[in-house]
GROMACS .gro file of C-alpha atoms in nm:
model
  265
    1MET     CA    1  -0.599   1.929   0.315
    2GLY     CA    2  -0.642   1.775  -0.028
    3ASN     CA    3  -0.479   2.073  -0.202
    4ILE     CA    4  -0.134   2.020  -0.057
    5GLY     CA    5  -0.007   1.913  -0.402
    6PHE     CA    6  -0.079   2.264  -0.527
    7LEU     CA    7   0.053   2.436  -0.218
    8PHE     CA    8   0.401   2.284  -0.210
    9PRO     CA    9   0.630   2.573  -0.303
   10LEU     CA   10   0.756   2.561  -0.660
   11VAL     CA   11   1.082   2.715  -0.546
   12VAL     CA   12   1.161   2.398  -0.348
   13VAL     CA   13   1.109   2.181  -0.656
   14VAL     CA   14   1.329   2.410  -0.866
   15ALA     CA   15   1.595   2.405  -0.594
   16VAL     CA   16   1.599   2.025  -0.594
   17VAL     CA   17   1.655   2.010  -0.969
   18ARG     CA   18   1.927   2.273  -0.956
   19ASN     CA   19   2.092   2.085  -0.673
   20CYS     CA   20   2.090   1.771  -0.886
   21VAL     CA   21   2.272   1.955  -1.164
   22ALA     CA   22   2.529   2.090  -0.922
   23THR     CA   23   2.612   1.754  -0.765
   24LEU     CA   24   2.644   1.537  -1.076
   25SER     CA   25   2.967   1.455  -1.253
   26ALA     CA   26   3.078   1.660  -1.553
   27GLU     CA   27   3.137   1.338  -1.747
   28SER     CA   28   2.920   1.305  -2.061
   29PRO     CA   29   2.814   0.942  -2.114
   30ASN     CA   30   2.570   0.873  -2.399
   31THR     CA   31   2.198   0.879  -2.337
   32THR     CA   32   2.110   0.536  -2.475
   33THR     CA   33   2.024   0.386  -2.136
   34ASP     CA   34   1.802   0.679  -2.041
   35ARG     CA   35   1.630   0.679  -2.380
   36LEU     CA   36   1.549   0.308  -2.351
   37ALA     CA   37   1.429   0.351  -1.993
   38LEU     CA   38   1.180   0.620  -2.094
   39LEU     CA   39   1.072   0.438  -2.409
   40GLY     CA   40   0.998   0.145  -2.180
   41LEU     CA   41   0.728   0.358  -2.016
   42LYS     CA   42   0.540   0.434  -2.341
   43PRO     CA   43   0.375   0.091  -2.391
   44HIS     CA   44   0.271   0.092  -2.024
   45VAL     CA   45   0.074   0.414  -2.076
   46THR     CA   46  -0.263   0.290  -2.200
   47HIS     CA   47  -0.431   0.630  -2.217
   48ASP     CA   48  -0.258   0.946  -2.338
   49PRO     CA   49  -0.548   1.173  -2.440
   50GLN     CA   50  -0.326   1.456  -2.559
   51ASN     CA   51  -0.082   1.221  -2.737
   52LEU     CA   52   0.199   1.393  -2.551
   53LEU     CA   53   0.425   1.092  -2.523
   54ALA     CA   54   0.317   0.937  -2.850
   55THR     CA   55   0.410   1.240  -3.059
   56ASN     CA   56   0.696   1.387  -2.856
   57TRP     CA   57   0.896   1.092  -2.721
   58THR     CA   58   1.045   0.983  -3.055
   59SER     CA   59   1.387   0.919  -3.204
   60VAL     CA   60   1.357   1.240  -3.409
   61THR     CA   61   1.456   1.456  -3.111
   62SER     CA   62   1.706   1.423  -2.829
   63VAL     CA   63   1.573   1.264  -2.511
   64CYS     CA   64   1.669   1.588  -2.336
   65ASN     CA   65   1.410   1.773  -2.546
   66TRP     CA   66   1.124   1.536  -2.467
   67ILE     CA   67   0.829   1.679  -2.281
   68GLY     CA   68   0.862   1.638  -1.907
   69VAL     CA   69   1.233   1.552  -1.924
   70THR     CA   70   1.522   1.758  -1.786
   71CYS     CA   71   1.887   1.667  -1.842
   72GLY     CA   72   2.199   1.782  -1.665
   73SER     CA   73   2.364   2.067  -1.851
   74ASP     CA   74   2.709   1.907  -1.856
   75HIS     CA   75   2.638   1.540  -1.921
   76GLN     CA   76   2.298   1.500  -2.095
   77LYS     CA   77   2.178   1.243  -1.843
   78VAL     CA   78   1.814   1.262  -1.729
   79ILE     CA   79   1.792   1.421  -1.385
   80ALA     CA   80   1.419   1.504  -1.371
   81LEU     CA   81   1.097   1.349  -1.500
   82ASP     CA   82   0.782   1.558  -1.451
   83LEU     CA   83   0.458   1.426  -1.605
   84THR     CA   84   0.227   1.625  -1.377
   85ASN     CA   85  -0.142   1.651  -1.469
   86MET     CA   86  -0.123   1.493  -1.815
   87SER     CA   87  -0.428   1.264  -1.765
   88LEU     CA   88  -0.206   0.961  -1.831
   89ARG     CA   89  -0.334   0.614  -1.742
   90GLY     CA   90  -0.116   0.309  -1.704
   91THR     CA   91   0.141   0.137  -1.485
   92ILE     CA   92   0.502   0.207  -1.392
   93PRO     CA   93   0.746  -0.035  -1.559
   94PRO     CA   94   1.073  -0.155  -1.405
   95HIS     CA   95   1.263   0.023  -1.685
   96LEU     CA   96   1.244   0.355  -1.498
   97GLY     CA   97   1.485   0.209  -1.244
   98ASN     CA   98   1.759   0.253  -1.505
   99LEU     CA   99   1.750   0.635  -1.485
  100SER     CA  100   2.054   0.627  -1.260
  101PHE     CA  101   2.100   1.005  -1.235
  102LEU     CA  102   1.734   1.086  -1.164
  103CYS     CA  103   1.686   1.330  -0.876
  104HIS     CA  104   1.327   1.446  -0.932
  105LEU     CA  105   1.030   1.220  -1.013
  106ASN     CA  106   0.685   1.378  -1.033
  107ILE     CA  107   0.383   1.203  -1.187
  108ARG     CA  108   0.108   1.352  -0.968
  109PHE     CA  109  -0.247   1.412  -1.091
  110ASN     CA  110  -0.266   1.124  -1.337
  111HIS     CA  111  -0.431   0.780  -1.333
  112PHE     CA  112  -0.138   0.547  -1.281
  113HIS     CA  113  -0.234   0.228  -1.099
  114GLY     CA  114  -0.094  -0.104  -0.983
  115SER     CA  115   0.207  -0.150  -0.757
  116LEU     CA  116   0.547   0.017  -0.768
  117PRO     CA  117   0.823  -0.199  -0.920
  118MET     CA  118   1.113  -0.284  -0.693
  119GLU     CA  119   1.358  -0.169  -0.962
  120LEU     CA  120   1.283   0.190  -0.859
  121ALA     CA  121   1.503   0.119  -0.556
  122ASN     CA  122   1.799   0.167  -0.793
  123LEU     CA  123   1.724   0.541  -0.810
  124SER     CA  124   1.950   0.623  -0.517
  125SER     CA  125   1.995   0.987  -0.626
  126LEU     CA  126   1.628   1.078  -0.585
  127LYS     CA  127   1.561   1.383  -0.370
  128TYR     CA  128   1.196   1.439  -0.464
  129ILE     CA  129   0.919   1.184  -0.529
  130ASN     CA  130   0.558   1.278  -0.597
  131PHE     CA  131   0.318   0.993  -0.679
  132GLY     CA  132   0.024   1.185  -0.534
  133HIS     CA  133  -0.329   1.184  -0.678
  134ASN     CA  134  -0.310   0.858  -0.872
  135ASN     CA  135  -0.454   0.510  -0.816
  136PHE     CA  136  -0.152   0.316  -0.692
  137GLN     CA  137  -0.225   0.011  -0.480
  138GLY     CA  138  -0.044  -0.217  -0.239
  139LYS     CA  139   0.175  -0.153   0.061
  140ILE     CA  140   0.425   0.128   0.085
  141PRO     CA  141   0.744  -0.056  -0.017
  142SER     CA  142   1.001  -0.119   0.254
  143TRP     CA  143   1.272  -0.062  -0.007
  144PHE     CA  144   1.200   0.311  -0.001
  145ASP     CA  145   1.491   0.323   0.242
  146SER     CA  146   1.713   0.299  -0.068
  147PHE     CA  147   1.639   0.667  -0.134
  148THR     CA  148   1.900   0.787   0.114
  149GLN     CA  149   1.903   1.142  -0.027
  150LEU     CA  150   1.526   1.182  -0.035
  151GLN     CA  151   1.391   1.512   0.096
  152SER     CA  152   1.023   1.502  -0.012
  153LEU     CA  153   0.786   1.205  -0.045
  154PHE     CA  154   0.427   1.251  -0.165
  155LEU     CA  155   0.206   0.939  -0.175
  156CYS     CA  156  -0.124   1.111  -0.099
  157GLU     CA  157  -0.462   1.037  -0.262
  158ASN     CA  158  -0.390   0.679  -0.365
  159ASN     CA  159  -0.496   0.333  -0.249
  160PHE     CA  160  -0.195   0.235  -0.042
  161PHE     CA  161  -0.283   0.007   0.250
  162GLY     CA  162  -0.110  -0.161   0.542
  163VAL     CA  163   0.130   0.003   0.782
  164ILE     CA  164   0.400   0.266   0.742
  165PRO     CA  165   0.720   0.062   0.702
  166CYS     CA  166   0.971   0.127   0.978
  167SER     CA  167   1.237   0.152   0.709
  168LEU     CA  168   1.116   0.506   0.630
  169GLY     CA  169   1.273   0.606   0.959
  170SER     CA  170   1.617   0.570   0.800
  171LEU     CA  171   1.553   0.859   0.559
  172SER     CA  172   1.748   1.110   0.766
  173ASN     CA  173   1.723   1.385   0.500
  174LEU     CA  174   1.344   1.368   0.471
  175GLU     CA  175   1.171   1.703   0.525
  176VAL     CA  176   0.824   1.638   0.377
  177LEU     CA  177   0.616   1.320   0.422
  178ILE     CA  178   0.265   1.338   0.276
  179LEU     CA  179   0.049   1.023   0.309
  180TYR     CA  180  -0.305   1.157   0.352
  181ASN     CA  181  -0.611   0.997   0.191
  182ASN     CA  182  -0.500   0.636   0.167
  183ASP     CA  183  -0.606   0.321   0.352
  184LEU     CA  184  -0.312   0.301   0.591
  185LYS     CA  185  -0.359   0.156   0.937
  186GLY     CA  186  -0.176   0.040   1.246
  187GLN     CA  187   0.030   0.253   1.479
  188ILE     CA  188   0.253   0.541   1.382
  189PRO     CA  189   0.599   0.377   1.392
  190ILE     CA  190   0.844   0.473   1.664
  191ALA     CA  191   1.115   0.489   1.396
  192ILE     CA  192   0.970   0.825   1.293
  193GLU     CA  193   1.176   0.982   1.570
  194ASN     CA  194   1.482   0.936   1.347
  195LEU     CA  195   1.347   1.188   1.096
  196SER     CA  196   1.528   1.476   1.260
  197ASN     CA  197   1.480   1.707   0.958
  198LEU     CA  198   1.108   1.643   0.913
  199LYS     CA  199   0.905   1.964   0.871
  200TRP     CA  200   0.572   1.855   0.722
  201LEU     CA  201   0.389   1.535   0.825
  202TYR     CA  202   0.043   1.467   0.681
  203LEU     CA  203  -0.117   1.135   0.784
  204ASP     CA  204  -0.480   1.247   0.791
  205ASN     CA  205  -0.774   1.053   0.646
  206ASN     CA  206  -0.636   0.705   0.705
  207GLN     CA  207  -0.706   0.439   0.970
  208PHE     CA  208  -0.416   0.486   1.209
  209SER     CA  209  -0.486   0.363   1.561
  210GLY     CA  210  -0.320   0.344   1.900
  211GLN     CA  211  -0.169   0.627   2.096
  212LEU     CA  212   0.043   0.912   1.973
  213PRO     CA  213   0.399   0.786   2.003
  214ALA     CA  214   0.636   0.999   2.207
  215ALA     CA  215   0.868   0.961   1.908
  216LEU     CA  216   0.665   1.227   1.725
  217PHE     CA  217   0.765   1.488   1.979
  218LYS     CA  218   1.133   1.425   1.905
  219CYS     CA  219   1.092   1.562   1.553
  220ARG     CA  220   1.187   1.910   1.667
  221GLU     CA  221   1.183   2.063   1.317
  222LEU     CA  222   0.812   1.988   1.264
  223GLU     CA  223   0.615   2.287   1.138
  224ILE     CA  224   0.295   2.109   1.029
  225LEU     CA  225   0.150   1.795   1.191
  226SER     CA  226  -0.180   1.672   1.050
  227LEU     CA  227  -0.334   1.352   1.193
  228SER     CA  228  -0.705   1.428   1.156
  229ASN     CA  229  -0.967   1.165   1.072
  230ASN     CA  230  -0.801   0.854   1.208
  231ALA     CA  231  -0.869   0.629   1.508
  232LEU     CA  232  -0.594   0.754   1.738
  233GLU     CA  233  -0.668   0.745   2.109
  234GLY     CA  234  -0.529   0.839   2.445
  235ILE     CA  235  -0.392   1.161   2.583
  236VAL     CA  236  -0.200   1.433   2.402
  237SER     CA  237   0.069   1.509   2.655
  238GLN     CA  238   0.252   1.830   2.733
  239GLU     CA  239   0.542   1.697   2.524
  240VAL     CA  240   0.377   1.848   2.219
  241ARG     CA  241   0.510   2.180   2.348
  242ASN     CA  242   0.859   2.052   2.268
  243LEU     CA  243   0.776   2.114   1.903
  244THR     CA  244   0.869   2.480   1.920
  245ARG     CA  245   0.858   2.529   1.542
  246LEU     CA  246   0.508   2.385   1.511
  247SER     CA  247   0.267   2.632   1.351
  248GLU     CA  248  -0.017   2.399   1.244
  249LEU     CA  249  -0.154   2.105   1.443
  250TYR     CA  250  -0.457   1.904   1.329
  251LEU     CA  251  -0.585   1.622   1.552
  252ASN     CA  252  -0.961   1.647   1.513
  253THR     CA  253  -1.187   1.345   1.454
  254ASN     CA  254  -0.986   1.104   1.666
  255ASN     CA  255  -1.038   0.971   2.019
  256LEU     CA  256  -0.779   1.195   2.178
  257ARG     CA  257  -0.789   1.393   2.501
  258SER     CA  258  -0.567   1.689   2.571
  259MET     CA  259  -0.357   1.778   2.874
  260LEU     CA  260  -0.296   2.119   2.724
  261SER     CA  261  -0.453   2.429   2.867
  262VAL     CA  262  -0.553   2.535   2.516
  263GLY     CA  263  -0.787   2.321   2.310
  264LEU     CA  264  -0.666   2.126   2.011
  265PRO     CA  265  -0.745   2.242   1.658
   0.00000   0.00000   0.00000
């Protein structure tokens, strides 16, 4: 289960970035705001073993040529930031909230820690967020509902605690929600039934409790549902058969009983 960061199809990520390019204005504002936003990250990175940001993010080159940065072809605004697997250590500053055209944000497999600044809520164009495999702490922010275009959200392998905010249920475009290996607890929110486009849901290896909400069985597009290693209880009803697209179901290591004629995985 822990390898889902590697398994997510690259073609989906590429499609998201291309879609960003296609939907942005052809206007060409200057890049000063984006440059300052990214330079604001540099002092918050306390460990950059390969000196990638230190040597590459400089005034000598255009921000659009910086490592990990992709700009729109027609307007030179930053639409993607991908710092995957660079062994960076540090915190996320509020400055990143000024990347107003950002569609794709991927910083997985690093050592970022601390909480997420509320200024990120300004990134209303985001379609893809991957904060997986870091050391972030705190509750999942309720202001994530600001990402109205979001299609994929990866928060796995961190130290998030508390409950899943009901506000995530307003993300009607969400297709992928990956929260495994955190310290989340409480019940799975009923608001999840509003995620009508949800295809992948990974909540395993947390401390979720209570019964499986009937709301889960209203997510008719679900293909993968993974809830293993929690404290869920009660009966898995026949309603699970309503998930006709479901190809993978993981419920082991809970306190669940099945009404199905076939045993649970």
